[in-house]
Structure formats: structure tokens, C-alpha cells
PDB file of C-alpha atoms in Angstrom:
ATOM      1  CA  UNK H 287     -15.670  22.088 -19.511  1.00  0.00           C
ATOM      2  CA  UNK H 288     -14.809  18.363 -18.517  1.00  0.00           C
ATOM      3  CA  UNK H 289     -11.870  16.815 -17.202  1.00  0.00           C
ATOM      4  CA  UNK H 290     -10.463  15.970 -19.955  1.00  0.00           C
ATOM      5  CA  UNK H 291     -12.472  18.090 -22.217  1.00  0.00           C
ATOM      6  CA  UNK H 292     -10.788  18.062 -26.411  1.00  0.00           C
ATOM      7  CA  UNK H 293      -8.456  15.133 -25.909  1.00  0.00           C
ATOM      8  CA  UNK H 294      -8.080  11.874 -27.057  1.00  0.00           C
ATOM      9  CA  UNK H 295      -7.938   8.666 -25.036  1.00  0.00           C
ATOM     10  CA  UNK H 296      -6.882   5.148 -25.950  1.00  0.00           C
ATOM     11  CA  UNK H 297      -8.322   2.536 -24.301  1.00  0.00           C
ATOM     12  CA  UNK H 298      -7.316  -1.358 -24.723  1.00  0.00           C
ATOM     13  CA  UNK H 299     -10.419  -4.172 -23.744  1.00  0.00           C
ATOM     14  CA  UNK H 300     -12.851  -1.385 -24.180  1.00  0.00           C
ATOM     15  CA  UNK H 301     -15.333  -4.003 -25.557  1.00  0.00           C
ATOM     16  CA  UNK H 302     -16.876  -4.536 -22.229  1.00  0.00           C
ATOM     17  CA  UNK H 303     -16.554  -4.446 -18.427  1.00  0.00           C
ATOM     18  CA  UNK H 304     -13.510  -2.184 -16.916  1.00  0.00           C
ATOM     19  CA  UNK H 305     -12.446  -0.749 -20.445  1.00  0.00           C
ATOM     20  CA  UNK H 306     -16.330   0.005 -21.577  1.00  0.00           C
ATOM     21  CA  UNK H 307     -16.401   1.914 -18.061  1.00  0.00           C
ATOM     22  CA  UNK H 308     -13.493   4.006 -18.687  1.00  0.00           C
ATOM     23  CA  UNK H 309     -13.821   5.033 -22.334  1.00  0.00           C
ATOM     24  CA  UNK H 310     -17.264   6.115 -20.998  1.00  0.00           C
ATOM     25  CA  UNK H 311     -16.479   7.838 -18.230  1.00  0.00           C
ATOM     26  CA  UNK H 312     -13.305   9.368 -20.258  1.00  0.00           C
ATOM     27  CA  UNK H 313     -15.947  10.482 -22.852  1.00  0.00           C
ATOM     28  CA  UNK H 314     -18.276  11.873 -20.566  1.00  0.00           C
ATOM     29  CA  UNK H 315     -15.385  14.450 -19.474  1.00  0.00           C
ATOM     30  CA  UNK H 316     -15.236  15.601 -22.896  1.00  0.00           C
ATOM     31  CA  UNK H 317     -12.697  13.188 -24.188  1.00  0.00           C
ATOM     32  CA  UNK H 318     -13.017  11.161 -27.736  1.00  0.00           C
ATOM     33  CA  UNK H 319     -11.895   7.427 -28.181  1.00  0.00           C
ATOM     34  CA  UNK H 320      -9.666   5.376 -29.807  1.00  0.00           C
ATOM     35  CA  UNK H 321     -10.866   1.822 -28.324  1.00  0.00           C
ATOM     36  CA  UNK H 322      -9.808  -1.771 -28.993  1.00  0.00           C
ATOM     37  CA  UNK H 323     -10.534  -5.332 -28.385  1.00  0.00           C
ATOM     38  CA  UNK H 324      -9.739  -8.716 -28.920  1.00  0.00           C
ATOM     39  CA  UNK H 325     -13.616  -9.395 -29.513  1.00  0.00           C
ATOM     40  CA  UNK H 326     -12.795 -13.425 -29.530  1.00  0.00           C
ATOM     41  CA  UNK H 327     -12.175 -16.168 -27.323  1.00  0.00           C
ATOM     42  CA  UNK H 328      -8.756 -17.177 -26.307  1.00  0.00           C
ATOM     43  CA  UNK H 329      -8.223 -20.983 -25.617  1.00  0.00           C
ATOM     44  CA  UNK H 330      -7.362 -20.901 -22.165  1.00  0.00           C
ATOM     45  CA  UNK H 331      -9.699 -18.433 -20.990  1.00  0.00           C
ATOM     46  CA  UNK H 332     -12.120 -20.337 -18.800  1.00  0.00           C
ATOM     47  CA  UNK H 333     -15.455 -18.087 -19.303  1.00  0.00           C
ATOM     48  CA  UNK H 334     -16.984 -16.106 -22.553  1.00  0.00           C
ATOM     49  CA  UNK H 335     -14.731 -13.073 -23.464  1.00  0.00           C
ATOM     50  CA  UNK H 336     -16.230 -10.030 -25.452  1.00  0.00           C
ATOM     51  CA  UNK H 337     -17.726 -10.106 -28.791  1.00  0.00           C
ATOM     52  CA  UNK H 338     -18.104  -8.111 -31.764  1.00  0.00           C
ATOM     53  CA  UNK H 339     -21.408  -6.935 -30.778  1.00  0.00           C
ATOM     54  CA  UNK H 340     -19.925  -5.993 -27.197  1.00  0.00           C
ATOM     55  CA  UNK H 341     -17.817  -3.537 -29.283  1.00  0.00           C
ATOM     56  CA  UNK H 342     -20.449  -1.812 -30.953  1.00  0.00           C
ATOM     57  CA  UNK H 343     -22.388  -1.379 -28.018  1.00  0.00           C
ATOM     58  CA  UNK H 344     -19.342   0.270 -26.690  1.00  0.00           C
ATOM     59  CA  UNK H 345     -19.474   2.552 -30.054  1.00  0.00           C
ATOM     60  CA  UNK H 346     -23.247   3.326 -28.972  1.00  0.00           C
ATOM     61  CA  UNK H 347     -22.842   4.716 -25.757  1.00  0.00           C
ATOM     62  CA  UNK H 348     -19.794   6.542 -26.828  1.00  0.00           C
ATOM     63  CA  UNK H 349     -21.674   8.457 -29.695  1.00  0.00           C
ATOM     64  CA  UNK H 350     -24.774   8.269 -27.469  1.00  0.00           C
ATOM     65  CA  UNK H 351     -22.545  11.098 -25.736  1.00  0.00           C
ATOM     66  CA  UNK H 352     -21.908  12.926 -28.521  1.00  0.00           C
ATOM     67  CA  UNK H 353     -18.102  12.115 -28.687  1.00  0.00           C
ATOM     68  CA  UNK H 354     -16.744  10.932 -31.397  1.00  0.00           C
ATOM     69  CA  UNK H 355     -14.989   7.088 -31.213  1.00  0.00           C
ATOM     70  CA  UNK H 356     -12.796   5.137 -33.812  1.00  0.00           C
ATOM     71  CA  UNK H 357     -13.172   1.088 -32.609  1.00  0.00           C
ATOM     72  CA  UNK H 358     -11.382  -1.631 -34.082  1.00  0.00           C
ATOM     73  CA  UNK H 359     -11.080  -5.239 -33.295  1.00  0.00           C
ATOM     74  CA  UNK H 360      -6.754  -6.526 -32.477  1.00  0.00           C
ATOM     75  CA  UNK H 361      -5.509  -8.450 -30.029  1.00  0.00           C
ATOM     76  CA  UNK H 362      -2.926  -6.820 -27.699  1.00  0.00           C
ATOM     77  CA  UNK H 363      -0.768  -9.401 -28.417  1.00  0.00           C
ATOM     78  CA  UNK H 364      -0.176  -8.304 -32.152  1.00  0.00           C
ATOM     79  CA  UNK H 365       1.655  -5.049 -32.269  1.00  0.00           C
ATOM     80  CA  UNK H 366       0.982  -4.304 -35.939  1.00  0.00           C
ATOM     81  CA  UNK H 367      -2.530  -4.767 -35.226  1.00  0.00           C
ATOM     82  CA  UNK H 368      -2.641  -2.200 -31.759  1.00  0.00           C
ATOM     83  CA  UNK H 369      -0.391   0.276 -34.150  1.00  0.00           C
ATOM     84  CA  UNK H 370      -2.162   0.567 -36.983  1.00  0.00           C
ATOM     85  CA  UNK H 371      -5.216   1.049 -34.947  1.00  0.00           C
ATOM     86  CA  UNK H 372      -4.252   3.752 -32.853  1.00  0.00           C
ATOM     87  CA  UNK H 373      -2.447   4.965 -36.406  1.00  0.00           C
ATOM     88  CA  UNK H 374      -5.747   5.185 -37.766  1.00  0.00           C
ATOM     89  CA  UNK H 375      -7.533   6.656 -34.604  1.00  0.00           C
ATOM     90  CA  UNK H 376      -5.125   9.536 -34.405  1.00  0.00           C
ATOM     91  CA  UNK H 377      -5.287  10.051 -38.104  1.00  0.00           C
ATOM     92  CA  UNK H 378      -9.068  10.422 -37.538  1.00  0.00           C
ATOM     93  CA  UNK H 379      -9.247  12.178 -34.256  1.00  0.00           C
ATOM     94  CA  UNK H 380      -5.929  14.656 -34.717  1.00  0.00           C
ATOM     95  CA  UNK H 381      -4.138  13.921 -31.379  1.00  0.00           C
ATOM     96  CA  UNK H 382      -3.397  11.419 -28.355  1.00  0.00           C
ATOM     97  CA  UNK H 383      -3.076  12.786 -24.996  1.00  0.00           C
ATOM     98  CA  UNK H 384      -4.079   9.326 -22.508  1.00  0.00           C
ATOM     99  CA  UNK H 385      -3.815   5.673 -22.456  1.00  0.00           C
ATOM    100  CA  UNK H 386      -5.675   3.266 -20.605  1.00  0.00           C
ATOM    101  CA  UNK H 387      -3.513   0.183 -21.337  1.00  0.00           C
ATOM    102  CA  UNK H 388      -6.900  -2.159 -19.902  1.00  0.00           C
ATOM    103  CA  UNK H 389      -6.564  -5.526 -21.669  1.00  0.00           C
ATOM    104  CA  UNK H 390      -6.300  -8.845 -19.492  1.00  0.00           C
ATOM    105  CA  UNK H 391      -7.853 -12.130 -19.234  1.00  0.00           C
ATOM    106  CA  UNK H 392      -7.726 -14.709 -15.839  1.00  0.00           C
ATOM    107  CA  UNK H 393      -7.664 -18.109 -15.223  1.00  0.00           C
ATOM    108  CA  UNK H 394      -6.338 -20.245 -12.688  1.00  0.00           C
ATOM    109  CA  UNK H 395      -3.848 -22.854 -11.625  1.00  0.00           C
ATOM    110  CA  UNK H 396      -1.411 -23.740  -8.643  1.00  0.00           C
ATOM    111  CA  UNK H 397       2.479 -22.569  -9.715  1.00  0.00           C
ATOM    112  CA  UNK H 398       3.077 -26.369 -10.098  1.00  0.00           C
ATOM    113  CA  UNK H 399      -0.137 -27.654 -12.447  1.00  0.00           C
ATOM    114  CA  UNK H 400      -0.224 -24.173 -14.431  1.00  0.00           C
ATOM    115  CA  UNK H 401       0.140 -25.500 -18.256  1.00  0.00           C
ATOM    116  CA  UNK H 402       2.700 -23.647 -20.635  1.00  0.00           C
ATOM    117  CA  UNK H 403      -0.454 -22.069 -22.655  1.00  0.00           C
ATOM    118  CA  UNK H 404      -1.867 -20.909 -19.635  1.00  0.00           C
ATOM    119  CA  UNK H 405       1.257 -19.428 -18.604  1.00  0.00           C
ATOM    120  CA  UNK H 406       2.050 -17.934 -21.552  1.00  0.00           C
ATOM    121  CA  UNK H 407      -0.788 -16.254 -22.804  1.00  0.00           C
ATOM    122  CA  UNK H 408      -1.769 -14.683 -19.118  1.00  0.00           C
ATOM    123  CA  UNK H 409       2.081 -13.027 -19.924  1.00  0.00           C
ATOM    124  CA  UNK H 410       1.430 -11.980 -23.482  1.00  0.00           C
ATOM    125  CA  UNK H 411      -1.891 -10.412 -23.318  1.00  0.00           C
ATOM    126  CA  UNK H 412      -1.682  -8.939 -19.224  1.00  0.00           C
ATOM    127  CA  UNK H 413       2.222  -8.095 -19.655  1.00  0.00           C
ATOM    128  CA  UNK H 414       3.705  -8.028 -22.999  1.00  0.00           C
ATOM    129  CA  UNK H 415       0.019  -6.852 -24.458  1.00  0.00           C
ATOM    130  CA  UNK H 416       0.273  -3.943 -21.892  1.00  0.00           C
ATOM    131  CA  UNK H 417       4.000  -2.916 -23.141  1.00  0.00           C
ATOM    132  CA  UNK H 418       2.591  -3.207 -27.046  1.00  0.00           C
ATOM    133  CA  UNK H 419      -0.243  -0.910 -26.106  1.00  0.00           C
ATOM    134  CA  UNK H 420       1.986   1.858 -24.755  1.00  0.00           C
ATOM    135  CA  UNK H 421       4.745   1.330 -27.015  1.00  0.00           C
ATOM    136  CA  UNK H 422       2.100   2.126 -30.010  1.00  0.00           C
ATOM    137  CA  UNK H 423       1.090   4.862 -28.427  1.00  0.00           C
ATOM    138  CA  UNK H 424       4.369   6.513 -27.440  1.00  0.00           C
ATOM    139  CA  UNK H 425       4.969   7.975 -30.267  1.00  0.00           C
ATOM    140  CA  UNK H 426       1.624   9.780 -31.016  1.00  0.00           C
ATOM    141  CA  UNK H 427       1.694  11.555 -27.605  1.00  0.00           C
ATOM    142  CA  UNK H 428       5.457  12.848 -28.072  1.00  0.00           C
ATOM    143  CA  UNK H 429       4.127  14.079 -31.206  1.00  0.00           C
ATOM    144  CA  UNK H 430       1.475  16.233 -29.758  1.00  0.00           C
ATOM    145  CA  UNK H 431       4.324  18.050 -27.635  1.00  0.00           C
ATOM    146  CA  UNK H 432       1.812  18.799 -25.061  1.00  0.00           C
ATOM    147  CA  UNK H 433       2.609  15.934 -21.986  1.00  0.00           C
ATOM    148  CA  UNK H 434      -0.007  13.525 -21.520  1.00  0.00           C
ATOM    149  CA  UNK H 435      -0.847  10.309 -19.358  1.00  0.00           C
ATOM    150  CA  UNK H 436      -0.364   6.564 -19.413  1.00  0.00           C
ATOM    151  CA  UNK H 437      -2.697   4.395 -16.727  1.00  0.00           C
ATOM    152  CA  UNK H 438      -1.945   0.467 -16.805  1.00  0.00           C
ATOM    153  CA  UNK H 439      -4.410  -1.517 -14.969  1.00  0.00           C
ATOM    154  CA  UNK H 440      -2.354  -3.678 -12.819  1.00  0.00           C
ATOM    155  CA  UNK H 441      -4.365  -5.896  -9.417  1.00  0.00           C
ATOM    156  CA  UNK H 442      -4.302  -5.907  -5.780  1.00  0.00           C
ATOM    157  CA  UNK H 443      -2.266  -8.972  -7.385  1.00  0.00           C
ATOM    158  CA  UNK H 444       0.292  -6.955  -8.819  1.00  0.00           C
ATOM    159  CA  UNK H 445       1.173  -5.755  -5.005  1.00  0.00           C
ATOM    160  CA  UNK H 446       0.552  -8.833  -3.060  1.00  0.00           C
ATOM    161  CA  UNK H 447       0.898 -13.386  -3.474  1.00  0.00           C
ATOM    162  CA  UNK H 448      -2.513 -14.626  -4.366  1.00  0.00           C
ATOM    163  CA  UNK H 449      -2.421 -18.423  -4.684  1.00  0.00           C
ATOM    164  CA  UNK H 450      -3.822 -20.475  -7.651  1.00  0.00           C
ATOM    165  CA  UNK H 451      -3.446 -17.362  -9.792  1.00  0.00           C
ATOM    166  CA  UNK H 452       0.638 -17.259  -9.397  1.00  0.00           C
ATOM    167  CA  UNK H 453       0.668 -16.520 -13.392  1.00  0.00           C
ATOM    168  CA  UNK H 454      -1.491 -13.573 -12.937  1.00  0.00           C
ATOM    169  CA  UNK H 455       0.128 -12.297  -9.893  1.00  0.00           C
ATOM    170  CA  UNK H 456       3.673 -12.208 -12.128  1.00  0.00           C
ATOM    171  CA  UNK H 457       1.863 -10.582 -14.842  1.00  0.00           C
ATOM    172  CA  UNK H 458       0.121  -7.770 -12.952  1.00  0.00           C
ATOM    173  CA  UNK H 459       3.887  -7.573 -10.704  1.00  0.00           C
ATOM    174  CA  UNK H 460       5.304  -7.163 -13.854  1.00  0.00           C
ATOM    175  CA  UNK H 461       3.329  -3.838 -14.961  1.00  0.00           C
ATOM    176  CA  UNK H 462       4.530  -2.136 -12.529  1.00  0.00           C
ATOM    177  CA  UNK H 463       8.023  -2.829 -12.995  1.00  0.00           C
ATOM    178  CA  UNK H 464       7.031  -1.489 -16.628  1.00  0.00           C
ATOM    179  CA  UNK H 465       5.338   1.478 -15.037  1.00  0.00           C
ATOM    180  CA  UNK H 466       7.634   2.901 -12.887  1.00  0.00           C
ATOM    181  CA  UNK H 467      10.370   2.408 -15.717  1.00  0.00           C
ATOM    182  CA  UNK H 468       8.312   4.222 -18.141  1.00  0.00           C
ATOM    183  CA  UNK H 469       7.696   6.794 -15.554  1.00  0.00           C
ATOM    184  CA  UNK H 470      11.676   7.720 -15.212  1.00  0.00           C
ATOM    185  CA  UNK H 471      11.562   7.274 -19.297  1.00  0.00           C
ATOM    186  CA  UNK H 472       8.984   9.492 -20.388  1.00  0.00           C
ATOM    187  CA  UNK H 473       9.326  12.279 -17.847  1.00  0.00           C
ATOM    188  CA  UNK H 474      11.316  14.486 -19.835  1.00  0.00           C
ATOM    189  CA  UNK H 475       7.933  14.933 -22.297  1.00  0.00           C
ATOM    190  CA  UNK H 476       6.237  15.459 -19.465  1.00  0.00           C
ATOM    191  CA  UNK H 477       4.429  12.548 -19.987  1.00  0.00           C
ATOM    192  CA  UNK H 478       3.279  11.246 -16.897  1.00  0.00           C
ATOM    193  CA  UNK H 479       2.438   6.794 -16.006  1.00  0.00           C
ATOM    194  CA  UNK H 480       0.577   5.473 -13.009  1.00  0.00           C
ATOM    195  CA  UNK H 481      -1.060   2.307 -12.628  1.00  0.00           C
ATOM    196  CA  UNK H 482      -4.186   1.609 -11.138  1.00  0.00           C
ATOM    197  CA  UNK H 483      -5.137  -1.686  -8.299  1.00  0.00           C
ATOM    198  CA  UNK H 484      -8.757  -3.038  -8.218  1.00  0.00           C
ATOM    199  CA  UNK H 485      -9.243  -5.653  -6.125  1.00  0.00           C
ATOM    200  CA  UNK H 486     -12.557  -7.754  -7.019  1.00  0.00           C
ATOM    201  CA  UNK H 487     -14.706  -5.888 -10.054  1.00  0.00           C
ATOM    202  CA  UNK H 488     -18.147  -6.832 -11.141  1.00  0.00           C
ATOM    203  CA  UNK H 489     -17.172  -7.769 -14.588  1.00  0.00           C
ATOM    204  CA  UNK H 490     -17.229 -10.904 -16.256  1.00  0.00           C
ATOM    205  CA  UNK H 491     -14.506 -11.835 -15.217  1.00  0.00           C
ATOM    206  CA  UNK H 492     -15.140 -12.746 -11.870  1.00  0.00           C
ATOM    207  CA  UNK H 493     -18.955 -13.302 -12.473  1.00  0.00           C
ATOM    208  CA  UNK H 494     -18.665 -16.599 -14.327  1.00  0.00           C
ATOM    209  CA  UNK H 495     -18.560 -20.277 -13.659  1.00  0.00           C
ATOM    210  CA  UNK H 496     -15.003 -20.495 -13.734  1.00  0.00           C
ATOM    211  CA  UNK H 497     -14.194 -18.153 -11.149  1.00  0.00           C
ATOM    212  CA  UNK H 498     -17.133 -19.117  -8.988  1.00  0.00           C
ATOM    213  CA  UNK H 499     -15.945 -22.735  -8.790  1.00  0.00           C
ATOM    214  CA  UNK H 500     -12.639 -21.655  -7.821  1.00  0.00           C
ATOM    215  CA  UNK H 501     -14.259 -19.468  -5.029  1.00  0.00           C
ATOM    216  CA  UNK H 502     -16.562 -22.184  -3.737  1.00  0.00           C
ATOM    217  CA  UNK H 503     -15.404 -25.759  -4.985  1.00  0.00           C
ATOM    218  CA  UNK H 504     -17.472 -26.996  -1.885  1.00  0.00           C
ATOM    219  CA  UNK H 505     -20.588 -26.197  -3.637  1.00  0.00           C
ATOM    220  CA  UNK H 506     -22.861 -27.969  -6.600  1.00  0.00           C
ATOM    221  CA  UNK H 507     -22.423 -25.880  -9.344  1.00  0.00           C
ATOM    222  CA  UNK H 508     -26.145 -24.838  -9.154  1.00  0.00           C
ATOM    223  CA  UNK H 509     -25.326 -23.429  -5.582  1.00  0.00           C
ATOM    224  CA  UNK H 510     -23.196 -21.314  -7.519  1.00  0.00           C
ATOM    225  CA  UNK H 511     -24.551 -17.770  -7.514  1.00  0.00           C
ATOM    226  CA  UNK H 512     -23.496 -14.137  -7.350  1.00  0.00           C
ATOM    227  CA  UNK H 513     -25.416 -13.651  -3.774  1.00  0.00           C
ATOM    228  CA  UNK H 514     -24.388 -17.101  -2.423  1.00  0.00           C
ATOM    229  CA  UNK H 515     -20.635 -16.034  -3.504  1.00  0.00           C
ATOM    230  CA  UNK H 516     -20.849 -12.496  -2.198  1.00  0.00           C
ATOM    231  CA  UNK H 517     -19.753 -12.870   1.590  1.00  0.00           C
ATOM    232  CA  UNK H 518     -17.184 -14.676   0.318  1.00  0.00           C
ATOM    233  CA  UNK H 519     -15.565 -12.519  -2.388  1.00  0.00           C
ATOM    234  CA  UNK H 520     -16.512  -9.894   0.958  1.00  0.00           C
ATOM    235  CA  UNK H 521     -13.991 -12.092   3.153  1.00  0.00           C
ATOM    236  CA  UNK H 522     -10.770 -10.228   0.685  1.00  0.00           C
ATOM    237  CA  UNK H 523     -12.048  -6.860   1.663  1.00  0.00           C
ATOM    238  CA  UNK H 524     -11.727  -4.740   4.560  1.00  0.00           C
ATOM    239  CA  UNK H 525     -14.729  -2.543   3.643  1.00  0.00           C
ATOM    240  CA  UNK H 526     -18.108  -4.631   3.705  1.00  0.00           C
ATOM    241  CA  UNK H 527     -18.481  -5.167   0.194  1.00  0.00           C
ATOM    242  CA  UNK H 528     -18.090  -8.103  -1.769  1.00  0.00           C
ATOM    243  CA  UNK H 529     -16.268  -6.127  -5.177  1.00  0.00           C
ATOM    244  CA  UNK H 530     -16.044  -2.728  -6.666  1.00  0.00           C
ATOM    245  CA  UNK H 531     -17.703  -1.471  -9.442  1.00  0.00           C
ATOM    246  CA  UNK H 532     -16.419  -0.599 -12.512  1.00  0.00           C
ATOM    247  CA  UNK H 533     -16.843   2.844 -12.623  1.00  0.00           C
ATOM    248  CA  UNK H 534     -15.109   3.229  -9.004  1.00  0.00           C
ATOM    249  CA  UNK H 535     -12.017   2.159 -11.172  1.00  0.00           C
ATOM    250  CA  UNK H 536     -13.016   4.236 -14.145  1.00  0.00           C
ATOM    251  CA  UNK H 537     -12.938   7.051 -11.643  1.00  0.00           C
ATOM    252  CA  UNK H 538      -9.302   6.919 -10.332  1.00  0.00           C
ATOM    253  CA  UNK H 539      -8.358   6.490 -14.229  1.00  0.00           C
ATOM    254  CA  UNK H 540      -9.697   9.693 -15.098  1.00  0.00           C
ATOM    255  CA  UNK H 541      -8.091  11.197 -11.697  1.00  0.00           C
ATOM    256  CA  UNK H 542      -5.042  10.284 -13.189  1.00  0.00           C
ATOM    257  CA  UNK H 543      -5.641  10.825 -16.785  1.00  0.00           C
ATOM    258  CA  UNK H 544      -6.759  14.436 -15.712  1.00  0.00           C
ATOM    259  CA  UNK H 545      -4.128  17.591 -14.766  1.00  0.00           C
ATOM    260  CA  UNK H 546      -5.841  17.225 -11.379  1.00  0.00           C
ATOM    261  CA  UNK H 547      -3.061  15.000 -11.409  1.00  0.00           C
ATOM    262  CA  UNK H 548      -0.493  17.199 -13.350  1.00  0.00           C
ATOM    263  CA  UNK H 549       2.527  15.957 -11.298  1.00  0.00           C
ATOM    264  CA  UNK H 550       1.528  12.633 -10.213  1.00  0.00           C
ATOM    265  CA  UNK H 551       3.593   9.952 -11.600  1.00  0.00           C
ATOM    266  CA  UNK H 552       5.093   6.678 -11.179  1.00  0.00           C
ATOM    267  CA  UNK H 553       2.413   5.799  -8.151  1.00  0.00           C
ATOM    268  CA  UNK H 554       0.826   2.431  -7.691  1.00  0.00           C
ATOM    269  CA  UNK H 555      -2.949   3.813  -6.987  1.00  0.00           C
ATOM    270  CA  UNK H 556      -5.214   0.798  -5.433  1.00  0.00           C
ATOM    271  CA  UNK H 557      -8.953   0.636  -5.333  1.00  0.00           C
ATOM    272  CA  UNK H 558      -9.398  -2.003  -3.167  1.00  0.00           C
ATOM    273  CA  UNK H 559     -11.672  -1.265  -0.686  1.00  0.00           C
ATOM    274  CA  UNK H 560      -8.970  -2.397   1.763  1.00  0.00           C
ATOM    275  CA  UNK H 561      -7.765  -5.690   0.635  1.00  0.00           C
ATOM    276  CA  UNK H 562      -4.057  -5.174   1.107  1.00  0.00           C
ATOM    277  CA  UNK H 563      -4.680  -4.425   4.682  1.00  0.00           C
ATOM    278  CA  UNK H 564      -5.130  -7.802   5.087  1.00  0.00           C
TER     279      UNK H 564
END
């Protein structure tokens, strides 16, 4: 038996990087999928975001592991979309019993040059995206009468200042502020809500021009590499790495979406290899 063996996870930004990981690593405990993503580009997202075909690569490897997965393409930021998705999923697949409330973008700006679009759409898909995610899902896992579990993916910013990302730091602050209160909220059903800290993750997020500029604006852009940029991505960390990799997050997710964690709730969990000692 897995970990999670006959239930049903719902997973937000499952298209690629940290959401691909965990629907995986969900499915490979014996859980099936409801998975979503924006599969598009938002304007002020400085680097490629996931595609269609991202998705049904996802879809691959999920059936790939014999588990069964129900995908569709919305942006967190419309809740009719998110609902009627995880509608349908749960319509297909008979129950909901976790949520990995994933989603988020980056980009990058000092407090005072930050534009209002950049501002506002790191809120509504990192923030208000992560509220519409569990708010769909709410009702679904009530329904099932049988407790369940709700990770958000917060940061090592959501616990700590990071300059030139002020607008992410207030998003990722603000999810746990909408953890813990859904923690006190949903107790009664037994429904238990953590959220999870990475610090650095080899995703594209961080591997990208954008990001690489803002890490090394001393260099020519074709100086710009993953190994020249390592040691100093390391310089965040206590441990000698440079970033985590997905599945080390996709790990504590399933910790937490398992009953290994029966009566954990309402904990801020970082993987971090040690940045917030510093």
C-alpha cells in the first residue's frame, strides 16, 4: 500500500516544475490527480511559463504510473475556472482527500520601482490564486466526511525580508496568514493545513535569464550560466548546495498530505537547506 494509496489529490501549477513533482510523487503513493495550470504566459512574468504540451507530459507520467489523472488548463486567478475543474475531477475520480495549492510566478523589483501590474498579479495568482484553490476545494473534502489535508507552498520568503522581491515576500507572508486561519477553520472536519518553505528550487523559475541577471548583474549575459551562478545561489544556504530539488519539496508535501502526519497542522514546514539560519 502507498502513502496515500485510493485518494485523490489536487494539485495547482502541476504543468511543470514543483507541481509536476508532487502530483508525481503523490501518484506514485497510490494517489490519483486532479491537476491544473495556467499553461500561458502572463505579461509580467519575466521568463517562459508552462505550456499546453507541459501539461500533457504531466498527464503521461501520471498514467505512465497507472493512476488515473483529470488535467485541465485555468488560471488560479479565475475561480469559476479552478471550480469547475476540480467539479469535474471529483465527478470523475469520486472523492478529494489533499490539496497542493502550488501555483506562483516571480519577478522582481525594489518596493519603490515595483509597477502596479507587477504588484498585482504576484498577489492574485501567489495569494488570492492560493485562497481560490482551497476555497474550490473545501467543499469536496467536507463532503467526503473522512478529514483530509491542505499544503500551500509558501517561500523561505514567506518567513523572512528578501529585497527586490518585496511583492513576493508579501504574497508568500500572506499564505501563511491564510494557513494558519484555515487551520483553526477547518479543524472541526478534521481537516488538517500546513504550508511548505523551499528556499531555491531547480525549476524554471530560477533557471532563466531573468533571475540569473538579477543574481549576477555584474556579468555579460553570456557569462550567465547555471554552474557560473551556482556558488552564488550556494551563498543563501547553510548546507553546501546551491538549490533543492523538486522532489525534496514533493517529499515534505506528501509527509504532510499523508496520516504520518495525522495531527500535524497549522505548521510552517521549511526545506531550505538552512537558509533562515542566516
Amino acid at each position: 500500500m502507498g502513502r496515500v494509496e485510493g485518494k485523490v489529490a489536487f494539485v495547482s501549477g502541476a504543468a511543470r516544475g514543483q507541481g509536476r513533482s508532487h502530483a508525481l510523487r503523490l501518484a506514485q503513493e497510490g494517489a490519483d490527480i486532479i491537476a491544473v495550470d495556467i499553461c500561458g504566459q502572463i505579461g509580467s512574468v519575466p521568463y517562459a511559463m508552462s505550456t499546453p504540451d507541459d501539461l500533457a507530459e504531466t498527464i503521461r507520467q501520471i498514467e505512465g504510473l497507472d493512476r488515473r489523472i483529470v488535467a485541465t488548463q485555468a488560471d488560479v486567478r479565475d475561480f469559476g475556472a479552478v471550480k469547475a475543474a476540480v467539479d469535474k475531477g471529483v465527478a470523475e475520480l469520486g472523492r478529494l482527500d489533499i490539496v497542493s495549492a502550488n501555483a506562483g510566478i516571480f519577478s522582481f523589483g525594489t518596493m519603490e520601482e515595483l509597477s502596479d501590474e507587477l504588484f498585482d498579479d504576484m498577489i492574485a495568482v501567489n495569494l488570492t490564486g492560493v485562497w481560490k484553490t482551497v476555497k474550490a476545494a473545501i467543499p469536496h473534502i467536507k463532503a467526503g466526511g473522512r478529514g483530509g489535508s491542505i499544503i500551500l507552498t509558501s517561500s523561505t520568503a514567506g518567513l523572512e525580508a528578501i529585497p527586490n522581491i518585496g511583492h513576493y515576500v508579501a504574497a508568500k507572508h500572506g499564505v501563511v496568514g491564510l494557513m494558519r486561519t484555515l487551520a483553526l477553520e477547518l479543524a472541526p472536519d478534521f481537516i488538517r493545513v500546513n504550508s511548505v518553505h523551499p528556499t531555491s528550487v531547480n525549476t524554471d523559475m530560477i533557471q532563466n535569464a531573468a533571475t540569473y541577471e538579477l543574481f549576477a548583474p555584474d556579468l555579460a549575459p553570456e557569462e550567465r550560466t547555471a554552474e557560473v551562478l551556482a556558488p552564488r545561489f550556494q551563498t543563501m544556504n547553510t548546507l553546501p548546495i546551491p538549490w533543492v530539488e523538486p522532489v525534496d519539496i514533493s517529499n515534505a508535501v506528501l509527509w504532510l498530505a499523508s496520516d504520518e502526519s495525522r495531527y500535524v497542522t497549522g505548521i510552517t514546514l521549511p526545506v531550505d537547506a538552512g537558509e533562515l539560519l542566516k
